[in-house]
C-alpha positions as semicolon CSV with decimal commas, in nm:
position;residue;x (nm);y (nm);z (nm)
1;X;8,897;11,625;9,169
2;X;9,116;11,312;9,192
3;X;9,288;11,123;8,876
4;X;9,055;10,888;8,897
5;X;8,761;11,123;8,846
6;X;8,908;11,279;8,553
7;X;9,036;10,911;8,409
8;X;8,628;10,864;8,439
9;X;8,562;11,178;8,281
10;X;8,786;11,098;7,952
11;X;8,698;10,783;7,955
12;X;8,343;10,891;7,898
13;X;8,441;11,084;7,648
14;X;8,653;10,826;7,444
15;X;8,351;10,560;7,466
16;X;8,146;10,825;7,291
17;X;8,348;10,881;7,037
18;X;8,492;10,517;6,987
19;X;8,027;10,470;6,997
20;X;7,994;10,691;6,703
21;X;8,302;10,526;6,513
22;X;8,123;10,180;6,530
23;X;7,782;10,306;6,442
24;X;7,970;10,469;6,147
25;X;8,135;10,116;6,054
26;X;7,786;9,944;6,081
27;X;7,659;10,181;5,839
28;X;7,919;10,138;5,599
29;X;7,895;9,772;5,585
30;X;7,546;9,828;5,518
31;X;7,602;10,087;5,233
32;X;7,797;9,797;5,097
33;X;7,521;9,556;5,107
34;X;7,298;9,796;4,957
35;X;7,569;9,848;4,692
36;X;7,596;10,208;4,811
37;X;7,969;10,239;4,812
38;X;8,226;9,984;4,591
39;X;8,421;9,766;4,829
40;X;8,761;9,930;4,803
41;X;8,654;10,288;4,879
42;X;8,487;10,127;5,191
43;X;8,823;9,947;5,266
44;X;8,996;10,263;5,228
45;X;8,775;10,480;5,429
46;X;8,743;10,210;5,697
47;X;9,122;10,126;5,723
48;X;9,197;10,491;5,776
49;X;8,998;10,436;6,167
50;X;9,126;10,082;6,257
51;X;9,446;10,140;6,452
52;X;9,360;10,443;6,606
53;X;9,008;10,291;6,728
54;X;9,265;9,979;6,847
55;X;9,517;10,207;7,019
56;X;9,214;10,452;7,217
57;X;9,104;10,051;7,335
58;X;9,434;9,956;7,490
59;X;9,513;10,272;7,643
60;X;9,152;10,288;7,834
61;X;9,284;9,899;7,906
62;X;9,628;10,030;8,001
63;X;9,499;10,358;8,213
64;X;9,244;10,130;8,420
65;X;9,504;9,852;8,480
66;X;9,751;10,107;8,598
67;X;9,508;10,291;8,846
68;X;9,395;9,945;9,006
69;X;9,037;9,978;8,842
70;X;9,010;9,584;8,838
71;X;8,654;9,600;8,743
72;X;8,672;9,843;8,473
73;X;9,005;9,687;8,345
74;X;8,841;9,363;8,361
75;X;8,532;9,514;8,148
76;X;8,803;9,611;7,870
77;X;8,988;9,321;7,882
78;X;8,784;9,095;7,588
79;X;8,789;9,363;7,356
80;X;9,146;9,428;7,439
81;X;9,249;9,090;7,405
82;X;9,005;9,027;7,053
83;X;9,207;9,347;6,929
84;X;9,529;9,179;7,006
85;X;9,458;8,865;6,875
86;X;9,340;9,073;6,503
87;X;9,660;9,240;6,527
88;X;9,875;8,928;6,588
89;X;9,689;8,709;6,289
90;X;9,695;9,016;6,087
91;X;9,336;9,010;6,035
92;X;9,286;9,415;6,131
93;X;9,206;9,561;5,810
94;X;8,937;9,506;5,587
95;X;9,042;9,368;5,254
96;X;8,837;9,492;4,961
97;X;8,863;9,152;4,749
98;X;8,745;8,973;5,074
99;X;8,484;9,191;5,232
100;X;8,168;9,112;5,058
101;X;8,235;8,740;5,138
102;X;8,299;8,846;5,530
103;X;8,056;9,127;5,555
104;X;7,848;8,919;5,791
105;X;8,078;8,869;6,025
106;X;8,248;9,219;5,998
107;X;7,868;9,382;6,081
108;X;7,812;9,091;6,370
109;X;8,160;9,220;6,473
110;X;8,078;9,585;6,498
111;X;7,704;9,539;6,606
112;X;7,863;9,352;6,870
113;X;8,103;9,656;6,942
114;X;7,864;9,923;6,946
115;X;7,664;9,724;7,231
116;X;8,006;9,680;7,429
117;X;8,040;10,088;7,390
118;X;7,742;10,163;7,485
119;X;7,744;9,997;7,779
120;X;8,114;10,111;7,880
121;X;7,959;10,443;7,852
122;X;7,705;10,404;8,103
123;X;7,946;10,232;8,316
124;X;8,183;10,487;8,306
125;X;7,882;10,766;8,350
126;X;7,787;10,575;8,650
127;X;8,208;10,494;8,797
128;X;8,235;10,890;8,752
129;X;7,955;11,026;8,920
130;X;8,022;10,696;9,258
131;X;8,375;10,890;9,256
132;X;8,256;11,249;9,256
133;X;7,971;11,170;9,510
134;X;8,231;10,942;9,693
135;X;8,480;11,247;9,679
136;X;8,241;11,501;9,781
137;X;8,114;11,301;10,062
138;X;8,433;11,290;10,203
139;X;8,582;11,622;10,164
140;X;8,215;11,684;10,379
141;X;8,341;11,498;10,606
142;X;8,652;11,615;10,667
143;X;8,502;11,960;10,692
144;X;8,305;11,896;10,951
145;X;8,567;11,707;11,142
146;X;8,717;12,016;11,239
């Protein structure tokens, strides 16, 4: 199995998990409009997944740009650069005196996200199983060369 297989194969993985972390912010946000949950514990619990859901983001960026994966690179690459651009105005975190007057745009934000994840993860799905086959098919090859 070549590097870029496995790449594939944890990519996969991360674009589930980074799927369920957005579905998780969406329905946060929305136990806040339903007054579920007082802004600051939903700041606080929210906060706690920022960076980290940031940092998986640029190193999928990072991986694929190293490997030469222009498409898939160039896939990450507006979510990579909104990311940056958060980081840089300092607009990451969710404020709890600000959030019920930006909750709008924080759930258009991570509706918006969970649509990009989900369809990374069928892209992925579908880059790892054109490398296996691709692998496979030539390791048949090369088998029968002989």
């Amino acid at each position: 199995m070549s590097f870029t297989a496995v790449a594939y194969i944890i990519a996969l993985i991360m674009a589930g998990v980074l799927l369920f972390g957005a579905v998780y912010f969406v329905i946060m946000l929305t136990d806040l409009e339903c007054d579920y949950i007082n802004p600051i514990d939903l700041a606080n619990n929210l906060n706690t997944y920022v960076m980290p859901e940031m940092a998986a983001q640029l190193a999928l960026f990072v991986v694929f740009l190293l490997m030469g994966e222009w498409t898939t690179m160039l896939l990450n690459l507006p979510l990579t650069a909104w990311n940056v651009v958060k980081v840089v105005n300092n607009r990451q975190f969710y404020d709890a005196t600000e959030v019920f007057r930006t909750l709008s745009r924080h759930k258009r934000e991570n509706f918006v996200k969970v649509g990009f994840y989900l369809l990374c993860f069928f892209y992925y799905l579908y880059s790892m199983i054109m490398t296996l086959v691709n692998e496979s098919t030539a390791d048949y090859h090369a088998a029968s060369a002989h």
